[in-house]
Amino acid sequence: MTNIGATARRLLGNYTLPYKGGRVIVGAVVVYATNSGLYLAGSTLFFLRGIHLSDTQVGAGLTVAGLVGFLTTVPVCMLARRFGPLQLMRMILVWRAACFVALAFADNFYTFMLFASLWWISQGPVLPTAQQVVAAVGGDRNQTRSLGVVGSISNVGMCIGALVAAPFLSIGGLWMFRCIFLLGGLCCLAASGLMGLLKDLAKVDPAAARTAPLAKRRGRLLLVSRDRAYLALTVISGLLFLHTVLLGVAIPLWLVRSTDAPPGLLSALVTLNTVLAITFQVHVTKRMKSSRDGTRALRYAGFSLAAFSLVLITSAHARSWLAITLLVLATVLLTMGELLQGAGSWELSYRHAPAALRTEYLSVFSLGSSAVGIIGPALVTLVLSHGTKGLLDLCGLFLALSAAVTALGRRLARPDDQHMEEPAPESTLDPTVTI
């Protein structure tokens, strides 16, 4: 029993943050992710059956909302300069709570599109702001591992949210749908309250505070736009982020249209993805200790997603049980790509963002995944419409991204021997210098 207890404590230790305030962050993330699970489980049915929108109206409204979120991501992230990342995160959570309540009472296409757009304004800034909050509380040394823990436990919270939504969806009716959104709003408020416990632990980056006026005067975003290596990293990581669309769009469409597998398998595949993400995300991020590790992770993510495309092709030419086995294998490969892409992008995006310009760099980096979230569904649907040829093209894209990140690894600006916690030299703020 002693050995079992020690083993259990060691396993649970992988999902805690080893510094003061770590448990508060974990708790806040679980509560926040619960609201995401509630939204994912209940939003589409509410839009279709509660507000009585058509499929086209839902798609058009969410596309407009996604574009609004994309265009406002950087300006909202810049508020961290004024309020600090922790306070900005709490403000974002309160904003999200208000938007959930507003969405619960949307009653036509126009109010739906308005409130969804307001909600999407808070979507893009979440990850870059969270990266800065984690760094402010735990320090740069724990950054990637901490984000791995956050990624794993957020999946736990999303599962909780989906389970909580289930009885409301089973009962049905307008007010049951509204309750899902109202509970989501309460989760956001509770997460904001928990974040407030970190006020005395969040440290201000002295380099950023000292150089902020000079950086502002010379155009901080202009400096990011001149860092071609970082922009290339943003594009590559963003395209690899297609794994989210492949799970939500490609696998369901391919399973139903091109294989003999039963439609009920889809739920098992999503569950498999979630369980693997919870189990292995921390272990993958623990290996991220240098720029070379991050580059290797993105390269292998491309290989894994390319293999996923090939396995998906073969599943269309197999009979029932073999098709099921191949779809399970494809989901495992997709999840491997997801975990590697997340770990590599967290490591490289933070490591190669100068301390004095971290807010600007991370906000620009987040645009890659935001753009893919907008255009990805249409792109993947187009790819699948071409069947095997489309998936072969997708495989080629992922292999090309693997080659590109290998070449980019040699060009990334900041050397690994410069520790991330060191202040960026003031020369990096000279607009005549490419960072």
Tab-separated table of C-alpha atoms in Angstrom:
chain	number	residue	atom	x	y	z
A	1	MET	CA	0.000	0.000	0.000
A	2	THR	CA	2.891	2.343	0.751
A	3	ASN	CA	4.326	1.795	-2.716
A	4	ILE	CA	0.934	2.372	-4.315
A	5	GLY	CA	0.493	5.595	-2.357
A	6	ALA	CA	3.962	6.812	-3.307
A	7	THR	CA	3.315	5.994	-6.949
A	8	ALA	CA	-0.022	7.817	-6.870
A	9	ARG	CA	1.576	10.892	-5.290
A	10	ARG	CA	4.332	10.847	-7.889
A	11	LEU	CA	1.819	10.636	-10.738
A	12	LEU	CA	-0.324	13.411	-9.280
A	13	GLY	CA	2.832	15.458	-8.818
A	14	ASN	CA	3.171	15.603	-12.582
A	15	TYR	CA	-0.043	17.633	-12.675
A	16	THR	CA	0.888	20.245	-10.096
A	17	LEU	CA	2.958	23.386	-10.472
A	18	PRO	CA	6.036	23.286	-8.193
A	19	TYR	CA	5.932	26.831	-6.854
A	20	LYS	CA	3.857	29.031	-4.594
A	21	GLY	CA	0.567	29.839	-6.249
A	22	GLY	CA	0.771	26.769	-8.489
A	23	ARG	CA	-2.293	25.135	-6.941
A	24	VAL	CA	-4.287	28.317	-7.411
A	25	ILE	CA	-3.391	28.381	-11.117
A	26	VAL	CA	-4.354	24.711	-11.485
A	27	GLY	CA	-7.682	25.307	-9.769
A	28	ALA	CA	-8.429	28.397	-11.860
A	29	VAL	CA	-7.591	26.537	-15.089
A	30	VAL	CA	-9.888	23.621	-14.238
A	31	VAL	CA	-12.761	25.993	-13.438
A	32	TYR	CA	-12.118	28.054	-16.573
A	33	ALA	CA	-11.867	24.962	-18.795
A	34	THR	CA	-15.167	23.692	-17.383
A	35	ASN	CA	-16.847	26.676	-19.031
A	36	SER	CA	-15.192	25.717	-22.332
A	37	GLY	CA	-16.556	22.186	-21.995
A	38	LEU	CA	-20.026	23.555	-21.321
A	39	TYR	CA	-19.805	25.778	-24.405
A	40	LEU	CA	-18.535	23.051	-26.716
A	41	ALA	CA	-21.187	20.598	-25.554
A	42	GLY	CA	-24.178	22.908	-25.666
A	43	SER	CA	-23.537	25.874	-27.965
A	44	THR	CA	-24.375	24.343	-31.351
A	45	LEU	CA	-27.622	22.783	-30.141
A	46	PHE	CA	-28.599	26.060	-28.475
A	47	PHE	CA	-27.945	28.047	-31.633
A	48	LEU	CA	-29.932	25.581	-33.753
A	49	ARG	CA	-32.776	24.590	-31.429
A	50	GLY	CA	-32.851	27.405	-28.882
A	51	ILE	CA	-32.481	30.426	-31.141
A	52	HIS	CA	-33.713	28.472	-34.196
A	53	LEU	CA	-30.917	29.567	-36.493
A	54	SER	CA	-30.141	27.755	-39.728
A	55	ASP	CA	-26.845	25.960	-40.332
A	56	THR	CA	-25.837	28.756	-42.694
A	57	GLN	CA	-26.611	31.458	-40.134
A	58	VAL	CA	-24.590	29.692	-37.440
A	59	GLY	CA	-21.626	29.304	-39.782
A	60	ALA	CA	-21.820	32.907	-41.003
A	61	GLY	CA	-22.204	34.326	-37.498
A	62	LEU	CA	-19.277	32.369	-36.091
A	63	THR	CA	-17.113	33.314	-39.088
A	64	VAL	CA	-17.811	37.009	-38.523
A	65	ALA	CA	-17.168	36.553	-34.799
A	66	GLY	CA	-13.877	34.768	-35.528
A	67	LEU	CA	-12.733	37.618	-37.760
A	68	VAL	CA	-13.582	40.152	-35.051
A	69	GLY	CA	-11.587	38.105	-32.552
A	70	PHE	CA	-8.635	37.857	-34.917
A	71	LEU	CA	-8.526	41.618	-35.547
A	72	THR	CA	-8.766	42.506	-31.848
A	73	THR	CA	-6.308	39.964	-30.420
A	74	VAL	CA	-3.207	42.156	-30.536
A	75	PRO	CA	-4.906	45.366	-29.288
A	76	VAL	CA	-6.419	43.500	-26.327
A	77	CYS	CA	-3.089	41.839	-25.509
A	78	MET	CA	-1.461	45.270	-25.496
A	79	LEU	CA	-3.587	46.154	-22.465
A	80	ALA	CA	-1.181	43.999	-20.451
A	81	ARG	CA	1.211	46.939	-20.722
A	82	ARG	CA	-1.245	49.104	-18.833
A	83	PHE	CA	-2.842	46.687	-16.377
A	84	GLY	CA	-0.327	43.833	-16.141
A	85	PRO	CA	-0.986	40.289	-17.413
A	86	LEU	CA	-2.695	39.042	-14.240
A	87	GLN	CA	-5.179	41.891	-14.078
A	88	LEU	CA	-5.791	41.633	-17.816
A	89	MET	CA	-6.537	37.917	-17.469
A	90	ARG	CA	-9.068	38.631	-14.730
A	91	MET	CA	-10.679	41.321	-16.897
A	92	ILE	CA	-10.878	38.896	-19.829
A	93	LEU	CA	-12.597	36.304	-17.649
A	94	VAL	CA	-15.167	38.817	-16.405
A	95	TRP	CA	-15.764	39.929	-20.014
A	96	ARG	CA	-16.289	36.295	-21.047
A	97	ALA	CA	-18.765	35.811	-18.207
A	98	ALA	CA	-20.783	38.817	-19.357
A	99	CYS	CA	-20.774	37.542	-22.946
A	100	PHE	CA	-21.958	34.090	-21.846
A	101	VAL	CA	-24.909	35.680	-20.078
A	102	ALA	CA	-25.658	37.841	-23.123
A	103	LEU	CA	-25.483	34.821	-25.459
A	104	ALA	CA	-27.897	32.942	-23.213
A	105	PHE	CA	-30.549	35.553	-24.037
A	106	ALA	CA	-29.799	36.038	-27.735
A	107	ASP	CA	-33.038	35.503	-29.636
A	108	ASN	CA	-32.244	36.139	-33.308
A	109	PHE	CA	-29.402	36.035	-35.809
A	110	TYR	CA	-28.247	39.609	-35.220
A	111	THR	CA	-28.064	39.441	-31.429
A	112	PHE	CA	-26.344	36.057	-31.764
A	113	MET	CA	-23.719	37.484	-34.130
A	114	LEU	CA	-23.198	40.578	-31.928
A	115	PHE	CA	-22.756	38.669	-28.662
A	116	ALA	CA	-20.655	35.940	-30.310
A	117	SER	CA	-18.357	38.629	-31.728
A	118	LEU	CA	-18.007	40.241	-28.301
A	119	TRP	CA	-17.217	36.799	-26.860
A	120	TRP	CA	-14.563	36.131	-29.505
A	121	ILE	CA	-12.766	39.343	-28.545
A	122	SER	CA	-11.741	37.509	-25.372
A	123	GLN	CA	-10.721	34.278	-27.122
A	124	GLY	CA	-7.430	35.181	-28.823
A	125	PRO	CA	-5.720	36.919	-25.862
A	126	VAL	CA	-6.229	33.986	-23.455
A	127	LEU	CA	-3.121	31.932	-24.298
A	128	PRO	CA	-0.550	34.762	-24.654
A	129	THR	CA	-1.851	36.360	-21.467
A	130	ALA	CA	-1.787	33.018	-19.654
A	131	GLN	CA	1.839	32.516	-20.732
A	132	GLN	CA	2.750	35.829	-19.119
A	133	VAL	CA	0.768	35.082	-15.953
A	134	VAL	CA	2.522	31.721	-15.544
A	135	ALA	CA	5.891	33.396	-16.057
A	136	ALA	CA	5.042	36.182	-13.590
A	137	VAL	CA	4.108	33.677	-10.884
A	138	GLY	CA	6.430	30.739	-11.578
A	139	GLY	CA	9.353	32.268	-13.444
A	140	ASP	CA	10.758	31.581	-16.894
A	141	ARG	CA	12.462	28.323	-15.947
A	142	ASN	CA	9.127	26.561	-15.426
A	143	GLN	CA	7.353	28.105	-18.411
A	144	THR	CA	6.959	25.217	-20.864
A	145	ARG	CA	6.383	22.525	-18.239
A	146	SER	CA	3.833	24.751	-16.537
A	147	LEU	CA	1.979	25.214	-19.807
A	148	GLY	CA	2.059	21.443	-20.264
A	149	VAL	CA	0.346	21.038	-16.894
A	150	VAL	CA	-2.149	23.741	-17.838
A	151	GLY	CA	-2.856	21.977	-21.138
A	152	SER	CA	-3.425	18.621	-19.442
A	153	ILE	CA	-5.695	19.838	-16.669
A	154	SER	CA	-7.660	22.034	-19.070
A	155	ASN	CA	-8.705	18.827	-20.806
A	156	VAL	CA	-9.902	17.559	-17.426
A	157	GLY	CA	-11.966	20.705	-16.962
A	158	MET	CA	-13.447	20.401	-20.440
A	159	CYS	CA	-14.497	16.816	-19.703
A	160	ILE	CA	-16.165	18.009	-16.497
A	161	GLY	CA	-17.989	20.730	-18.419
A	162	ALA	CA	-19.217	18.281	-21.056
A	163	LEU	CA	-20.489	15.924	-18.349
A	164	VAL	CA	-22.247	18.751	-16.492
A	165	ALA	CA	-23.936	19.834	-19.744
A	166	ALA	CA	-25.249	16.331	-20.499
A	167	PRO	CA	-28.371	16.361	-18.234
A	168	PHE	CA	-29.368	19.832	-19.446
A	169	LEU	CA	-29.080	18.669	-23.055
A	170	SER	CA	-31.070	15.527	-22.287
A	171	ILE	CA	-33.956	17.508	-20.788
A	172	GLY	CA	-33.831	20.080	-23.585
A	173	GLY	CA	-35.812	23.271	-23.835
A	174	LEU	CA	-34.781	26.910	-24.071
A	175	TRP	CA	-34.101	27.434	-20.363
A	176	MET	CA	-32.009	24.272	-20.113
A	177	PHE	CA	-29.810	25.608	-22.898
A	178	ARG	CA	-29.633	28.981	-21.156
A	179	CYS	CA	-28.584	27.314	-17.924
A	180	ILE	CA	-25.559	25.860	-19.702
A	181	PHE	CA	-24.419	29.345	-20.705
A	182	LEU	CA	-25.207	30.823	-17.298
A	183	LEU	CA	-23.136	28.102	-15.622
A	184	GLY	CA	-20.330	28.915	-18.064
A	185	GLY	CA	-20.497	32.537	-16.986
A	186	LEU	CA	-20.290	31.530	-13.318
A	187	CYS	CA	-17.216	29.414	-14.078
A	188	CYS	CA	-15.503	32.440	-15.648
A	189	LEU	CA	-16.291	34.621	-12.639
A	190	ALA	CA	-15.041	31.919	-10.255
A	191	ALA	CA	-11.802	31.553	-12.249
A	192	SER	CA	-11.299	35.327	-12.129
A	193	GLY	CA	-11.795	35.251	-8.361
A	194	LEU	CA	-9.231	32.487	-7.955
A	195	MET	CA	-6.766	34.440	-10.090
A	196	GLY	CA	-7.167	37.315	-7.653
A	197	LEU	CA	-5.380	35.197	-5.017
A	198	LEU	CA	-2.206	35.525	-7.098
A	199	LYS	CA	-1.958	39.316	-6.782
A	200	ASP	CA	0.873	39.213	-4.262
A	201	LEU	CA	2.799	36.519	-6.171
A	202	ALA	CA	2.845	37.893	-9.711
A	203	LYS	CA	6.151	39.634	-10.339
A	204	VAL	CA	6.559	42.481	-12.809
A	205	ASP	CA	9.244	41.869	-15.437
A	206	PRO	CA	11.856	44.588	-14.649
A	207	ALA	CA	13.211	44.554	-18.203
A	208	ALA	CA	9.772	45.098	-19.700
A	209	ALA	CA	8.903	47.798	-17.170
A	210	ARG	CA	12.168	49.674	-17.746
A	211	THR	CA	12.103	49.639	-21.525
A	212	ALA	CA	8.376	49.962	-22.164
A	213	PRO	CA	8.367	53.756	-22.786
A	214	LEU	CA	11.298	53.536	-25.215
A	215	ALA	CA	9.754	50.565	-26.999
A	216	LYS	CA	6.451	52.394	-27.308
A	217	ARG	CA	8.104	55.453	-28.740
A	218	ARG	CA	9.836	53.489	-31.488
A	219	GLY	CA	6.975	51.202	-32.390
A	220	ARG	CA	6.951	47.877	-30.587
A	221	LEU	CA	4.854	46.031	-33.155
A	222	LEU	CA	7.081	47.307	-35.942
A	223	LEU	CA	9.984	45.551	-34.266
A	224	VAL	CA	8.068	42.276	-34.224
A	225	SER	CA	7.235	42.665	-37.913
A	226	ARG	CA	10.954	42.923	-38.697
A	227	ASP	CA	11.777	39.662	-36.968
A	228	ARG	CA	11.334	37.428	-39.993
A	229	ALA	CA	12.401	34.261	-38.200
A	230	TYR	CA	9.757	34.752	-35.505
A	231	LEU	CA	7.078	35.514	-38.088
A	232	ALA	CA	8.042	32.357	-39.984
A	233	LEU	CA	7.751	30.420	-36.721
A	234	THR	CA	4.275	31.922	-36.246
A	235	VAL	CA	3.157	30.738	-39.686
A	236	ILE	CA	4.633	27.233	-39.328
A	237	SER	CA	3.202	26.671	-35.857
A	238	GLY	CA	-0.139	28.084	-36.983
A	239	LEU	CA	-0.372	25.647	-39.905
A	240	LEU	CA	0.557	22.729	-37.660
A	241	PHE	CA	-2.304	23.875	-35.422
A	242	LEU	CA	-4.577	22.385	-38.100
A	243	HIS	CA	-4.646	19.314	-35.860
A	244	THR	CA	-7.589	20.875	-33.991
A	245	VAL	CA	-9.622	21.141	-37.196
A	246	LEU	CA	-8.565	17.659	-38.302
A	247	LEU	CA	-9.996	16.223	-35.076
A	248	GLY	CA	-13.225	18.201	-35.179
A	249	VAL	CA	-13.889	18.191	-38.938
A	250	ALA	CA	-11.676	15.792	-40.909
A	251	ILE	CA	-12.117	12.628	-38.840
A	252	PRO	CA	-15.947	12.903	-38.565
A	253	LEU	CA	-16.409	13.663	-42.272
A	254	TRP	CA	-13.976	10.976	-43.412
A	255	LEU	CA	-15.410	8.368	-41.041
A	256	VAL	CA	-18.970	8.912	-42.266
A	257	ARG	CA	-18.337	9.436	-45.968
A	258	SER	CA	-15.327	7.269	-46.782
A	259	THR	CA	-15.131	4.307	-44.369
A	260	ASP	CA	-17.209	1.347	-43.191
A	261	ALA	CA	-16.689	2.278	-39.522
A	262	PRO	CA	-19.822	2.889	-37.418
A	263	PRO	CA	-20.626	6.564	-36.686
A	264	GLY	CA	-20.668	5.788	-32.951
A	265	LEU	CA	-16.896	5.298	-33.131
A	266	LEU	CA	-16.475	9.062	-33.309
A	267	SER	CA	-17.264	9.526	-29.615
A	268	ALA	CA	-14.654	6.897	-28.704
A	269	LEU	CA	-12.031	8.598	-30.888
A	270	VAL	CA	-12.637	12.000	-29.261
A	271	THR	CA	-12.417	10.366	-25.836
A	272	LEU	CA	-9.175	8.638	-26.836
A	273	ASN	CA	-7.706	11.968	-27.929
A	274	THR	CA	-8.684	13.600	-24.644
A	275	VAL	CA	-7.310	10.787	-22.467
A	276	LEU	CA	-4.002	10.730	-24.350
A	277	ALA	CA	-3.689	14.515	-24.077
A	278	ILE	CA	-4.319	14.443	-20.328
A	279	THR	CA	-1.884	11.575	-19.821
A	280	PHE	CA	1.068	12.565	-21.977
A	281	GLN	CA	1.092	16.371	-22.426
A	282	VAL	CA	3.121	16.951	-19.260
A	283	HIS	CA	5.621	14.229	-20.149
A	284	VAL	CA	6.185	15.754	-23.588
A	285	THR	CA	6.705	19.277	-22.259
A	286	LYS	CA	9.149	18.076	-19.578
A	287	ARG	CA	11.599	17.385	-22.411
A	288	MET	CA	11.505	20.980	-23.668
A	289	LYS	CA	14.653	22.611	-22.289
A	290	SER	CA	16.158	24.400	-25.279
A	291	SER	CA	15.409	25.912	-28.647
A	292	ARG	CA	16.694	22.716	-30.256
A	293	ASP	CA	14.127	20.686	-28.285
A	294	GLY	CA	11.332	22.992	-29.426
A	295	THR	CA	12.434	22.798	-33.057
A	296	ARG	CA	12.632	19.006	-32.864
A	297	ALA	CA	9.126	18.838	-31.378
A	298	LEU	CA	7.622	20.890	-34.221
A	299	ARG	CA	9.497	18.806	-36.791
A	300	TYR	CA	8.181	15.548	-35.350
A	301	ALA	CA	4.702	17.091	-35.125
A	302	GLY	CA	4.806	17.569	-38.891
A	303	PHE	CA	5.920	13.961	-39.398
A	304	SER	CA	3.167	12.677	-37.124
A	305	LEU	CA	0.451	14.682	-38.894
A	306	ALA	CA	1.756	13.537	-42.284
A	307	ALA	CA	1.529	9.921	-41.108
A	308	PHE	CA	-2.009	10.639	-39.872
A	309	SER	CA	-2.990	11.727	-43.390
A	310	LEU	CA	-1.615	8.531	-44.921
A	311	VAL	CA	-3.313	6.265	-42.376
A	312	LEU	CA	-6.600	8.082	-42.967
A	313	ILE	CA	-6.287	7.274	-46.675
A	314	THR	CA	-5.770	3.566	-46.014
A	315	SER	CA	-8.833	3.434	-43.723
A	316	ALA	CA	-11.041	4.130	-46.743
A	317	HIS	CA	-9.834	0.923	-48.410
A	318	ALA	CA	-10.301	-1.377	-45.397
A	319	ARG	CA	-13.296	-3.327	-44.152
A	320	SER	CA	-15.057	-2.671	-40.864
A	321	TRP	CA	-12.709	-3.907	-38.117
A	322	LEU	CA	-9.545	-2.972	-39.966
A	323	ALA	CA	-11.025	0.446	-40.733
A	324	ILE	CA	-11.787	0.924	-37.039
A	325	THR	CA	-8.222	-0.064	-36.123
A	326	LEU	CA	-6.779	2.334	-38.687
A	327	LEU	CA	-8.975	5.195	-37.451
A	328	VAL	CA	-7.795	4.550	-33.899
A	329	LEU	CA	-4.183	4.607	-35.133
A	330	ALA	CA	-4.877	7.825	-37.045
A	331	THR	CA	-6.274	9.412	-33.873
A	332	VAL	CA	-3.161	8.386	-31.911
A	333	LEU	CA	-0.915	9.937	-34.577
A	334	LEU	CA	-3.029	13.090	-34.618
A	335	THR	CA	-2.799	13.368	-30.837
A	336	MET	CA	0.986	12.919	-30.986
A	337	GLY	CA	1.116	15.798	-33.454
A	338	GLU	CA	-1.089	17.872	-31.149
A	339	LEU	CA	1.110	17.281	-28.092
A	340	LEU	CA	4.359	17.936	-29.976
A	341	GLN	CA	3.012	21.057	-31.658
A	342	GLY	CA	1.824	22.464	-28.352
A	343	ALA	CA	5.098	21.773	-26.530
A	344	GLY	CA	7.295	23.046	-29.357
A	345	SER	CA	5.298	26.207	-29.948
A	346	TRP	CA	5.162	27.081	-26.232
A	347	GLU	CA	8.921	26.631	-25.901
A	348	LEU	CA	9.933	28.541	-29.016
A	349	SER	CA	7.366	31.330	-28.855
A	350	TYR	CA	8.409	32.266	-25.322
A	351	ARG	CA	12.130	31.588	-25.631
A	352	HIS	CA	12.534	33.775	-28.705
A	353	ALA	CA	10.391	36.652	-27.468
A	354	PRO	CA	12.703	39.358	-26.025
A	355	ALA	CA	11.778	40.120	-22.417
A	356	ALA	CA	11.122	43.787	-23.137
A	357	LEU	CA	8.749	42.941	-25.997
A	358	ARG	CA	7.192	39.735	-24.737
A	359	THR	CA	3.633	41.061	-24.783
A	360	GLU	CA	3.912	42.100	-28.428
A	361	TYR	CA	5.691	38.941	-29.563
A	362	LEU	CA	3.309	36.518	-27.879
A	363	SER	CA	0.226	38.369	-29.085
A	364	VAL	CA	1.473	38.271	-32.689
A	365	PHE	CA	2.375	34.591	-32.321
A	366	SER	CA	-1.177	33.778	-31.242
A	367	LEU	CA	-2.495	35.119	-34.556
A	368	GLY	CA	-1.238	31.980	-36.322
A	369	SER	CA	-3.573	29.641	-34.475
A	370	SER	CA	-6.398	32.212	-34.573
A	371	ALA	CA	-6.171	32.441	-38.365
A	372	VAL	CA	-6.213	28.659	-38.708
A	373	GLY	CA	-9.278	28.521	-36.476
A	374	ILE	CA	-11.070	30.788	-38.964
A	375	ILE	CA	-9.952	29.347	-42.323
A	376	GLY	CA	-9.180	25.805	-41.174
A	377	PRO	CA	-12.690	24.275	-41.411
A	378	ALA	CA	-13.201	25.514	-44.981
A	379	LEU	CA	-9.671	24.422	-45.962
A	380	VAL	CA	-10.015	20.924	-44.515
A	381	THR	CA	-13.461	20.499	-46.067
A	382	LEU	CA	-11.986	21.440	-49.446
A	383	VAL	CA	-9.128	18.972	-48.959
A	384	LEU	CA	-11.506	16.133	-48.118
A	385	SER	CA	-13.677	16.911	-51.129
A	386	HIS	CA	-10.734	15.749	-53.266
A	387	GLY	CA	-10.510	12.439	-51.416
A	388	THR	CA	-7.188	10.619	-51.532
A	389	LYS	CA	-5.493	13.324	-53.613
A	390	GLY	CA	-6.465	15.981	-51.089
A	391	LEU	CA	-5.059	13.988	-48.185
A	392	LEU	CA	-1.835	13.338	-50.120
A	393	ASP	CA	-1.523	17.105	-50.627
A	394	LEU	CA	-2.119	17.586	-46.896
A	395	CYS	CA	0.606	15.033	-46.153
A	396	GLY	CA	2.963	16.961	-48.440
A	397	LEU	CA	2.135	20.198	-46.617
A	398	PHE	CA	3.034	18.705	-43.237
A	399	LEU	CA	6.301	17.254	-44.575
A	400	ALA	CA	7.166	20.652	-46.050
A	401	LEU	CA	6.481	22.291	-42.672
A	402	SER	CA	8.815	19.781	-40.996
A	403	ALA	CA	11.559	20.704	-43.453
A	404	ALA	CA	10.874	24.415	-42.995
A	405	VAL	CA	11.088	24.276	-39.191
A	406	THR	CA	14.370	22.360	-39.455
A	407	ALA	CA	15.843	25.165	-41.554
A	408	LEU	CA	14.295	27.812	-39.311
A	409	GLY	CA	15.887	26.274	-36.223
A	410	ARG	CA	19.269	27.530	-37.418
A	411	ARG	CA	18.011	31.079	-37.940
A	412	LEU	CA	16.111	31.819	-34.762
A	413	ALA	CA	17.557	35.009	-33.422
A	414	ARG	CA	18.283	34.603	-29.733
A	415	PRO	CA	21.010	32.122	-28.735
A	416	ASP	CA	20.204	29.456	-26.175
A	417	ASP	CA	23.118	30.457	-23.968
A	418	GLN	CA	21.302	33.702	-23.192
A	419	HIS	CA	18.992	32.781	-20.330
A	420	MET	CA	15.372	33.752	-20.750
A	421	GLU	CA	15.247	35.559	-17.449
A	422	GLU	CA	17.994	37.959	-18.427
A	423	PRO	CA	16.772	41.397	-19.520
A	424	ALA	CA	16.890	41.984	-23.231
A	425	PRO	CA	19.668	44.412	-24.140
A	426	GLU	CA	18.500	47.850	-25.073
A	427	SER	CA	20.078	47.459	-28.514
A	428	THR	CA	17.252	45.104	-29.422
A	429	LEU	CA	14.917	48.059	-29.273
A	430	ASP	CA	16.740	49.899	-32.033
A	431	PRO	CA	14.355	49.876	-34.997
A	432	THR	CA	17.288	49.623	-37.393
A	433	VAL	CA	18.213	46.213	-36.008
A	434	THR	CA	16.419	42.990	-36.990
A	435	ILE	CA	15.850	41.063	-33.781
